[in-house]
């Protein structure tokens, strides 16, 4: 389900992202192995979020190549971008939950989009909400939840269909320390089950003392 | 994924959006209903005018008068030959005697005027009734000319003058109806596409999230199309119902006596009403298509 261990699931070759005259990402080459847990860090404006956007084709690459699980992102069009995004669970600092849908439906949406049956959706959603501790609030709407709870729903949505990769952009950025720990633990659990995780963060406390690989970005370049 | 499951999700999405954006959708439905009401009123007027004209057409006759020297036997031969002509429903031979008897009957009070005549001045004639299906004025005229060209026929009468006037009026009326109908349909399309656009704007973030989680274009679009079709359906139904109520309130037992022989007011037949609603749904779909074509390019 998560791919072959030690095989590179993400490969970036001399990747650039240029806005006008400004190189936001400059000549980045990076390989990420299957089941790797990687922190992408650096100061604000270093290009962390942009790099994640390039990985899920939120922005097109200006130069270079990115290959994710055999898909060449340069060749991905607007019509088949869903093929890539079904391999990736994305978590944002601002949660990006649909406020008109309750917790259950926010999580179920991923499976509905993939065409699962209602029975299967019910099974998967209930089980993942149980895992993230949100089952009791399944019918609550996002505005009535705390930041930590909303982020747990976002994590549930990202991992509900066990995608091979999770990209998290400042997932603890707007959370209190306890909620932040819960989110990191959930991502750790996902990683233990074989998933690949990339977390973009400038929060040093998440990185300090970890034995995970840390990639430091500054001015759009990887600091050696 | 089963088709039923798919449709359930699409309908659920469309229905939820209908509830969430009730005001915008209500405004669109009212607009569709009003547009349909106006176009329908024109259509209904046109239908009834056509009905009246058709009833006139059913009474169209050509009177062909024979030369005085033509024998009755020859006249009857000519009548038999005319029967095979296309567009003739019925021919009646009116002999000179029948003609004078008819005149006497019509002029009961002035019978003495006819008694003073030395000989019957009325010609024998053919009363030719045109087939109701022959509605083309040019064809009627062609038929009349054909009959007039028979050497034994002296004169033909068929009310050419008013036929031309009616034809011109009908053509003008048709063009006016079609133009107004077309303008209203375009306006409705514009309004529907703008409504969908407003809904789209209000859900822009949601759609972006759906894209991020791997939803396909069709998964995003189909509920919008269903919304457009639902708007068309409800608007069409309300518009037609309003038109029917207005029609009933105007004509129920109010048809003036003088007009009863001319026409009985008609509403659209059932199948045509169904077609109007289907057309309204189609307009809803097209309005949606125009809007989505611009937006689903992210």
Coordinates of C-alpha atoms in Angstrom, one line a residue:
Chain A
X1 CA 0.0 0.0 0.0
X2 CA 2.8 2.4 0.8
X3 CA 5.4 1.3 -1.8
X4 CA 8.7 -0.5 -1.6
X5 CA 11.0 0.5 1.3
X6 CA 14.3 2.2 0.4
X7 CA 13.0 3.0 -3.0
X8 CA 12.8 6.7 -3.8
X9 CA 9.2 7.7 -3.8
X10 CA 10.0 11.4 -4.4
X11 CA 12.7 12.5 -6.7
X12 CA 13.5 16.1 -7.4
X13 CA 16.0 17.1 -10.1
X14 CA 17.4 20.6 -10.3
X15 CA 14.0 22.1 -9.6
X16 CA 13.3 25.8 -9.9
X17 CA 10.3 28.0 -9.1
X18 CA 10.5 31.5 -10.5
X19 CA 8.0 34.3 -9.9
X20 CA 8.8 37.1 -12.3
X21 CA 12.5 37.6 -11.8
X22 CA 12.6 36.0 -8.3
X23 CA 13.8 32.5 -7.8
X24 CA 11.8 31.2 -4.9
X25 CA 13.1 27.7 -5.3
X26 CA 16.6 27.5 -6.8
X27 CA 18.2 24.3 -8.2
X28 CA 16.9 21.9 -5.6
X29 CA 17.6 18.2 -6.0
X30 CA 16.3 15.9 -3.4
X31 CA 15.3 12.3 -3.0
X32 CA 12.9 11.0 -0.4
X33 CA 12.7 7.3 0.3
X34 CA 9.5 5.4 0.9
X35 CA 8.6 5.4 4.6
X36 CA 10.9 8.3 5.3
X37 CA 10.0 11.0 7.8
X38 CA 11.5 14.2 6.7
X39 CA 11.4 17.7 8.1
X40 CA 11.7 20.7 5.8
X41 CA 12.7 23.7 7.8
X42 CA 14.1 27.2 7.4
X43 CA 13.1 30.8 8.1
X44 CA 9.9 32.3 6.8
X45 CA 10.1 32.9 3.1
X46 CA 12.7 30.2 2.6
X47 CA 10.5 28.4 0.1
X48 CA 9.2 25.5 2.3
X49 CA 5.6 26.0 1.4
X50 CA 6.4 26.6 -2.2
X51 CA 8.4 23.4 -2.3
X52 CA 5.4 21.4 -0.9
X53 CA 3.1 23.2 -3.5
X54 CA 5.4 22.0 -6.3
X55 CA 5.1 18.4 -4.9
X56 CA 1.3 18.4 -5.0
X57 CA 1.2 20.6 -8.2
X58 CA -0.4 23.5 -6.4
X59 CA 2.1 25.5 -8.5
X60 CA 3.8 24.4 -11.7
X61 CA 7.5 23.8 -11.8
X62 CA 9.5 26.5 -13.7
X63 CA 12.5 24.3 -14.4
X64 CA 13.6 20.8 -13.6
X65 CA 11.8 17.6 -12.9
X66 CA 9.9 16.0 -10.1
X67 CA 8.9 12.3 -10.1
X68 CA 6.5 11.0 -7.4
X69 CA 5.7 7.3 -7.2
X70 CA 6.5 7.0 -10.9
X71 CA 4.5 10.1 -12.0
X72 CA 6.5 12.8 -13.8
X73 CA 4.9 16.0 -12.5
X74 CA 6.0 18.1 -15.5
X75 CA 3.7 15.9 -17.6
X76 CA 0.7 16.3 -15.3
X77 CA -2.1 18.4 -16.7
X78 CA -5.0 20.1 -14.9
X79 CA -7.2 17.2 -16.1
X80 CA -5.2 14.4 -14.5
X81 CA -3.8 16.1 -11.5
X82 CA -6.2 14.1 -9.4
X83 CA -4.2 11.0 -10.1
X84 CA -1.2 12.5 -8.2
X85 CA -3.3 14.0 -5.5
X86 CA -4.9 10.7 -4.7
X87 CA -1.4 9.5 -3.8
X88 CA -0.9 12.4 -1.4
X89 CA -2.6 13.5 1.8
X90 CA -2.1 17.2 2.4
X91 CA -2.3 18.9 5.8
X92 CA -2.4 22.7 6.0
X93 CA -1.7 25.2 8.9
X94 CA -5.2 26.6 8.3
X95 CA -6.8 23.1 8.2
X96 CA -8.8 23.8 5.0
X97 CA -11.9 22.1 6.2
X98 CA -15.2 22.7 4.4
X99 CA -17.2 24.7 7.0
X100 CA -20.6 23.7 5.5
X101 CA -19.8 20.0 6.0
X102 CA -19.6 18.2 9.3
X103 CA -16.6 16.3 10.5
X104 CA -17.8 13.0 9.1
X105 CA -18.6 14.5 5.7
X106 CA -15.3 16.4 5.5
X107 CA -13.4 13.1 5.9
X108 CA -15.8 11.1 3.7
X109 CA -15.4 13.6 0.8
X110 CA -12.0 12.0 0.0
X111 CA -13.5 8.6 -0.3
X112 CA -16.5 9.9 -2.2
X113 CA -14.2 11.6 -4.7
X114 CA -12.5 8.3 -5.2
X115 CA -15.7 6.5 -5.7
X116 CA -16.0 4.2 -2.7
X117 CA -19.3 2.7 -1.8
X118 CA -21.3 4.2 1.1
X119 CA -20.7 1.2 3.2
X120 CA -17.0 1.3 2.7
X121 CA -16.9 5.0 3.3
X122 CA -18.8 4.6 6.6
X123 CA -16.4 1.9 7.8
X124 CA -13.2 3.8 6.9
X125 CA -14.4 7.2 8.2
X126 CA -15.6 5.8 11.5
X127 CA -12.4 3.9 12.0
X128 CA -10.2 6.9 11.3
X129 CA -12.3 9.2 13.4
X130 CA -11.9 6.7 16.2
X131 CA -8.1 6.7 15.6
X132 CA -7.8 10.5 15.8
X133 CA -10.2 10.7 18.7
X134 CA -12.9 12.6 16.9
X135 CA -15.7 10.0 16.7
X136 CA -17.8 11.7 19.3
X137 CA -17.6 14.9 17.3
X138 CA -18.4 13.3 14.0
X139 CA -21.5 15.4 13.4
X140 CA -20.0 18.7 14.6
X141 CA -19.2 21.4 12.2
X142 CA -15.7 22.8 11.9
X143 CA -16.4 26.3 13.2
X144 CA -17.6 24.8 16.5
X145 CA -14.2 22.9 17.0
X146 CA -11.0 24.1 18.5
X147 CA -7.9 24.5 16.4
X148 CA -6.5 21.2 17.7
X149 CA -9.7 19.3 16.9
X150 CA -9.9 20.8 13.4
X151 CA -6.3 19.8 12.7
X152 CA -7.1 16.2 13.9
X153 CA -10.0 16.2 11.4
X154 CA -7.6 17.4 8.7
X155 CA -5.1 14.6 9.6
X156 CA -8.0 12.1 9.5
X157 CA -8.9 13.4 6.0
X158 CA -5.3 13.2 4.8
X159 CA -4.8 9.6 6.0
X160 CA -8.3 8.1 5.7
X161 CA -7.4 6.2 2.5
X162 CA -3.8 5.4 3.4
X163 CA -2.1 7.4 0.7
X164 CA 1.6 6.6 0.3
X165 CA 2.7 10.2 1.1
X166 CA 1.7 12.9 3.6
X167 CA 2.7 16.5 3.0
X168 CA 2.1 18.7 6.0
X169 CA 2.6 22.5 5.7
X170 CA 3.1 24.0 9.2
X171 CA 0.6 21.5 10.7
X172 CA 1.2 22.7 14.3
X173 CA 1.7 26.3 13.4
X174 CA -1.6 27.5 14.9
X175 CA -1.9 25.0 17.7
X176 CA -1.2 24.9 21.4
X177 CA 1.7 22.6 22.5
X178 CA -0.5 19.7 23.6
X179 CA -2.5 19.7 20.3
X180 CA 0.8 20.0 18.4
X181 CA 2.1 16.9 20.2
X182 CA -1.2 15.0 19.3
X183 CA -0.8 15.9 15.6
X184 CA 2.8 14.8 15.5
X185 CA 1.9 11.6 17.2
X186 CA -0.8 10.9 14.7
X187 CA 1.7 11.5 11.9
X188 CA 4.2 9.2 13.7
X189 CA 1.6 6.5 13.8
X190 CA 1.0 6.9 10.1
X191 CA 4.7 6.7 9.5
X192 CA 5.0 3.5 11.6
X193 CA 2.4 1.9 9.3
X194 CA 4.7 2.5 6.4
X195 CA 3.8 6.0 5.1
X196 CA 6.2 8.7 3.9
X197 CA 5.9 12.0 5.7
X198 CA 7.2 15.4 4.8
X199 CA 6.6 18.2 7.3
X200 CA 7.4 21.8 6.5
X201 CA 7.9 23.7 9.7
X202 CA 9.9 26.6 11.2
X203 CA 9.1 25.3 14.7
X204 CA 12.5 24.1 16.0
X205 CA 10.9 22.4 19.0
X206 CA 9.4 19.8 16.6
X207 CA 12.8 19.0 15.1
X208 CA 15.1 19.2 18.1
X209 CA 16.0 15.9 19.5
X210 CA 14.5 14.0 16.6
X211 CA 16.4 11.4 14.7
X212 CA 14.5 12.2 11.5
X213 CA 16.2 13.7 8.4
X214 CA 16.0 17.5 8.4
X215 CA 16.4 19.5 5.2
X216 CA 17.2 23.2 5.8
X217 CA 16.0 25.6 3.2
X218 CA 17.2 29.2 2.9
X219 CA 16.5 31.6 0.0
X220 CA 15.0 28.7 -2.0
X221 CA 18.1 26.6 -1.7
X222 CA 19.1 23.6 0.4
X223 CA 21.7 24.5 3.0
X224 CA 24.4 21.8 3.1
Chain B
X1 CA -18.0 2.6 -7.8
X2 CA -21.6 1.8 -8.4
X3 CA -23.7 4.1 -10.5
X4 CA -26.3 4.5 -7.7
X5 CA -23.7 5.4 -5.2
X6 CA -22.3 8.0 -7.6
X7 CA -25.7 9.5 -8.2
X8 CA -26.5 9.5 -4.5
X9 CA -23.3 11.5 -3.9
X10 CA -24.0 13.9 -6.8
X11 CA -27.6 14.5 -5.8
X12 CA -26.6 14.9 -2.1
X13 CA -24.1 17.5 -3.1
X14 CA -26.5 19.4 -5.4
X15 CA -29.3 19.3 -2.8
X16 CA -27.1 20.4 0.0
X17 CA -25.9 23.3 -2.1
X18 CA -29.5 24.2 -3.0
X19 CA -30.2 24.5 0.7
X20 CA -27.0 26.3 1.5
X21 CA -27.5 28.9 -1.2
X22 CA -31.3 29.0 -1.0
X23 CA -31.6 32.7 -1.6
X24 CA -29.6 32.7 -4.8
X25 CA -31.3 29.6 -6.1
X26 CA -34.8 31.1 -5.3
X27 CA -34.0 34.2 -7.2
X28 CA -32.9 32.2 -10.2
X29 CA -36.0 30.0 -10.1
X30 CA -38.2 33.1 -9.9
X31 CA -36.3 34.5 -12.9
X32 CA -36.7 31.3 -14.9
X33 CA -40.4 31.1 -14.0
X34 CA -41.0 34.7 -15.0
X35 CA -39.2 34.4 -18.3
X36 CA -41.1 31.2 -19.0
X37 CA -44.3 33.0 -18.1
X38 CA -43.7 35.7 -20.6
X39 CA -42.5 33.4 -23.4
X40 CA -45.3 31.0 -22.5
X41 CA -47.9 33.8 -22.7
X42 CA -46.7 34.8 -26.2
X43 CA -46.7 31.1 -27.1
X44 CA -50.2 30.7 -25.8
X45 CA -51.4 33.8 -27.6
X46 CA -49.8 32.5 -30.8
X47 CA -51.3 29.1 -30.3
X48 CA -54.8 30.6 -29.9
X49 CA -54.4 33.0 -32.8
X50 CA -53.2 30.1 -35.0
X51 CA -56.2 28.1 -33.8
X52 CA -58.6 30.9 -34.9
X53 CA -56.8 31.2 -38.2
X54 CA -56.9 27.4 -38.7
X55 CA -60.7 27.5 -38.1
X56 CA -60.9 30.2 -40.8
X57 CA -58.8 28.1 -43.1
X58 CA -61.1 25.2 -42.6
X59 CA -63.9 27.3 -44.1
X60 CA -61.9 28.5 -47.1
X61 CA -63.8 27.9 -50.3
X62 CA -63.2 28.6 -53.9
X63 CA -66.3 29.5 -55.9
X64 CA -65.8 28.7 -59.6
X65 CA -68.5 30.1 -62.0
X66 CA -69.2 28.5 -65.4
X67 CA -69.7 30.2 -68.6
X68 CA -73.5 30.4 -69.4
X69 CA -73.1 28.2 -72.5
X70 CA -71.5 25.2 -70.6
X71 CA -73.9 22.3 -70.3
X72 CA -74.7 20.6 -67.0
X73 CA -73.1 17.4 -68.2
X74 CA -69.9 19.1 -69.1
X75 CA -69.9 21.0 -65.8
X76 CA -70.2 17.7 -63.9
X77 CA -67.3 16.2 -66.0
X78 CA -65.2 19.2 -65.0
X79 CA -66.2 18.7 -61.4
X80 CA -65.1 15.0 -61.5
X81 CA -61.8 16.0 -63.0
X82 CA -61.2 18.6 -60.3
X83 CA -61.8 16.1 -57.6
X84 CA -58.4 14.5 -58.3
X85 CA -56.6 17.7 -57.7
X86 CA -54.5 17.9 -54.5
X87 CA -55.9 20.1 -51.8
X88 CA -59.6 19.8 -52.6
X89 CA -61.7 18.4 -49.8
X90 CA -65.1 18.5 -51.3
X91 CA -66.8 19.9 -54.5
X92 CA -70.5 20.6 -54.8
X93 CA -72.1 21.4 -58.1
X94 CA -74.6 24.3 -57.9
X95 CA -76.8 24.4 -60.9
X96 CA -78.4 27.6 -62.2
X97 CA -81.8 26.4 -60.6
X98 CA -80.2 25.6 -57.3
X99 CA -78.5 29.0 -57.3
X100 CA -81.8 30.9 -57.8
X101 CA -83.5 28.7 -55.2
X102 CA -80.8 29.5 -52.7
X103 CA -81.1 33.2 -53.5
X104 CA -84.9 33.1 -53.1
X105 CA -84.4 31.4 -49.8
X106 CA -82.0 34.1 -48.7
X107 CA -84.2 37.0 -50.0
X108 CA -87.5 35.8 -48.5
X109 CA -88.8 39.4 -48.0
X110 CA -87.8 40.6 -51.4
X111 CA -89.0 37.6 -53.4
X112 CA -91.0 39.7 -55.8
X113 CA -87.8 41.2 -57.2
X114 CA -86.8 37.7 -58.4
X115 CA -90.2 36.9 -59.7
X116 CA -89.9 39.8 -62.2
X117 CA -86.9 38.3 -63.9
X118 CA -87.5 36.9 -67.4
X119 CA -84.7 34.4 -67.2
X120 CA -82.4 33.1 -64.5
X121 CA -79.2 35.3 -64.6
X122 CA -77.2 33.2 -62.1
X123 CA -74.5 31.0 -63.5
X124 CA -73.9 27.4 -62.6
X125 CA -71.0 27.1 -60.2
X126 CA -68.8 24.8 -58.3
X127 CA -68.5 25.3 -54.5
X128 CA -65.0 23.9 -53.8
X129 CA -64.0 23.4 -50.2
X130 CA -60.3 23.4 -49.6
X131 CA -58.7 20.6 -47.6
X132 CA -58.0 21.8 -44.0
X133 CA -54.5 20.5 -44.3
X134 CA -53.8 22.9 -47.2
X135 CA -52.6 25.8 -45.1
X136 CA -50.1 27.4 -47.4
X137 CA -51.6 30.5 -48.9
X138 CA -49.5 30.3 -52.0
X139 CA -50.7 26.8 -52.7
X140 CA -54.3 27.9 -52.3
X141 CA -53.7 30.7 -54.8
X142 CA -52.0 28.2 -57.2
X143 CA -55.0 26.0 -57.0
X144 CA -57.4 28.9 -57.7
X145 CA -55.3 29.9 -60.7
X146 CA -55.4 26.3 -62.0
X147 CA -59.2 26.2 -61.8
X148 CA -59.5 29.7 -63.3
X149 CA -57.4 28.4 -66.3
X150 CA -60.1 25.9 -67.3
X151 CA -61.7 27.4 -70.4
X152 CA -65.3 26.7 -69.3
X153 CA -64.7 28.5 -66.0
X154 CA -65.6 32.2 -66.3
X155 CA -64.6 33.5 -62.9
X156 CA -63.1 32.3 -59.6
X157 CA -63.6 33.9 -56.2
X158 CA -61.5 33.1 -53.1
X159 CA -60.9 36.2 -51.1
X160 CA -57.4 36.8 -52.2
X161 CA -57.1 40.3 -50.6
X162 CA -57.7 39.3 -47.0
X163 CA -55.7 36.1 -47.4
X164 CA -52.7 38.3 -48.2
X165 CA -53.4 40.5 -45.2
X166 CA -53.7 37.6 -42.8
X167 CA -50.5 36.0 -44.2
X168 CA -48.6 39.2 -43.6
X169 CA -50.0 39.6 -40.1
X170 CA -49.2 36.0 -39.1
X171 CA -45.6 36.2 -40.4
X172 CA -45.1 39.5 -38.6
X173 CA -46.5 38.0 -35.4
X174 CA -44.4 34.9 -35.7
X175 CA -41.2 37.0 -36.1
X176 CA -42.1 39.2 -33.1
X177 CA -42.8 36.2 -30.9
X178 CA -39.6 34.4 -31.9
X179 CA -37.5 37.5 -31.4
X180 CA -39.0 38.2 -27.9
X181 CA -38.7 34.5 -27.0
X182 CA -35.1 34.4 -28.2
X183 CA -34.2 37.6 -26.2
X184 CA -35.8 36.2 -23.1
X185 CA -34.1 32.8 -23.4
X186 CA -30.7 34.6 -23.8
X187 CA -31.5 36.7 -20.7
X188 CA -32.5 33.6 -18.7
X189 CA -29.3 31.9 -19.8
X190 CA -27.3 34.9 -18.7
X191 CA -29.0 35.0 -15.3
X192 CA -28.6 31.2 -14.7
X193 CA -24.9 31.3 -15.6
X194 CA -24.4 34.3 -13.3
X195 CA -26.2 32.5 -10.5
X196 CA -24.0 29.4 -10.9
X197 CA -21.1 31.8 -11.0
X198 CA -22.2 33.3 -7.7
X199 CA -22.6 29.9 -6.1
X200 CA -19.2 28.9 -7.6
X201 CA -17.6 32.0 -6.0
X202 CA -19.2 31.2 -2.7
X203 CA -17.8 27.7 -2.9
X204 CA -14.5 28.6 -4.4
X205 CA -12.5 27.5 -1.4
X206 CA -14.5 24.3 -1.1
X207 CA -13.9 23.5 -4.7
X208 CA -10.2 24.2 -4.2
X209 CA -10.2 21.8 -1.2
X210 CA -11.9 19.2 -3.3
X211 CA -9.2 19.5 -5.9
X212 CA -6.5 19.1 -3.3
X213 CA -8.0 15.9 -2.0
X214 CA -8.0 14.4 -5.6
X215 CA -11.5 15.1 -6.8
X216 CA -11.9 14.9 -10.6
X217 CA -13.4 17.7 -12.7
X218 CA -16.6 15.7 -13.2
X219 CA -17.0 15.0 -9.4
X220 CA -16.9 18.8 -8.9
X221 CA -19.0 19.7 -12.0
X222 CA -21.9 17.2 -11.9
X223 CA -23.6 18.6 -8.8
X224 CA -23.5 22.1 -10.4
X225 CA -25.1 20.7 -13.5
X226 CA -27.7 19.0 -11.4
X227 CA -28.3 22.3 -9.7
X228 CA -28.8 24.0 -13.1
X229 CA -31.2 21.3 -14.2
X230 CA -33.1 21.4 -10.9
X231 CA -33.4 25.2 -11.2
X232 CA -34.7 24.8 -14.7
X233 CA -37.2 22.1 -13.6
X234 CA -38.6 24.0 -10.6
X235 CA -38.6 27.3 -12.5
X236 CA -40.3 25.7 -15.5
X237 CA -42.9 24.0 -13.3
X238 CA -43.7 27.3 -11.5
X239 CA -43.7 29.3 -14.7
X240 CA -46.1 26.9 -16.4
X241 CA -48.3 26.6 -13.3
X242 CA -48.5 30.4 -13.1
X243 CA -49.4 30.6 -16.8
X244 CA -52.1 28.0 -16.3
X245 CA -53.6 29.8 -13.3
X246 CA -53.6 33.1 -15.3
X247 CA -55.2 31.3 -18.3
X248 CA -57.8 29.7 -16.1
X249 CA -58.6 33.0 -14.3
X250 CA -59.0 34.8 -17.6
X251 CA -61.0 32.3 -19.6
X252 CA -63.0 30.2 -17.1
X253 CA -66.6 30.8 -18.1
X254 CA -65.7 34.2 -19.5
X255 CA -65.6 33.5 -23.2
X256 CA -67.9 36.1 -24.8
X257 CA -70.8 34.7 -26.8
X258 CA -69.8 36.3 -30.0
X259 CA -66.4 34.5 -29.9
X260 CA -67.6 31.1 -29.1
X261 CA -68.1 30.2 -32.8
X262 CA -64.7 31.6 -33.7
X263 CA -62.5 29.9 -31.1
X264 CA -62.3 28.0 -27.8
X265 CA -59.3 29.1 -25.8
X266 CA -56.7 26.4 -25.6
X267 CA -53.9 25.8 -23.2
X268 CA -50.7 23.9 -24.2
X269 CA -51.3 20.2 -24.7
X270 CA -49.9 17.9 -22.0
X271 CA -47.0 16.6 -24.0
X272 CA -46.1 20.2 -25.1
X273 CA -46.1 21.3 -21.4
X274 CA -43.7 18.4 -20.6
X275 CA -41.5 19.6 -23.5
X276 CA -41.5 23.1 -22.1
X277 CA -40.3 21.8 -18.7
X278 CA -37.6 19.7 -20.4
X279 CA -36.6 22.7 -22.4
X280 CA -36.4 24.7 -19.2
X281 CA -34.2 22.0 -17.7
X282 CA -32.0 22.2 -20.8
X283 CA -31.7 26.0 -20.4
X284 CA -30.6 25.4 -16.8
X285 CA -28.0 23.0 -18.0
X286 CA -26.7 25.3 -20.7
X287 CA -26.5 28.2 -18.3
X288 CA -24.5 26.1 -15.9
X289 CA -22.3 24.8 -18.8
X290 CA -21.5 28.4 -19.9
X291 CA -20.5 29.3 -16.3
X292 CA -18.5 26.2 -15.5
X293 CA -16.6 26.4 -18.8
X294 CA -15.1 29.6 -17.6
X295 CA -14.3 28.4 -14.1
X296 CA -13.3 24.8 -14.2
X297 CA -10.0 25.5 -15.7
X298 CA -8.1 25.6 -12.4

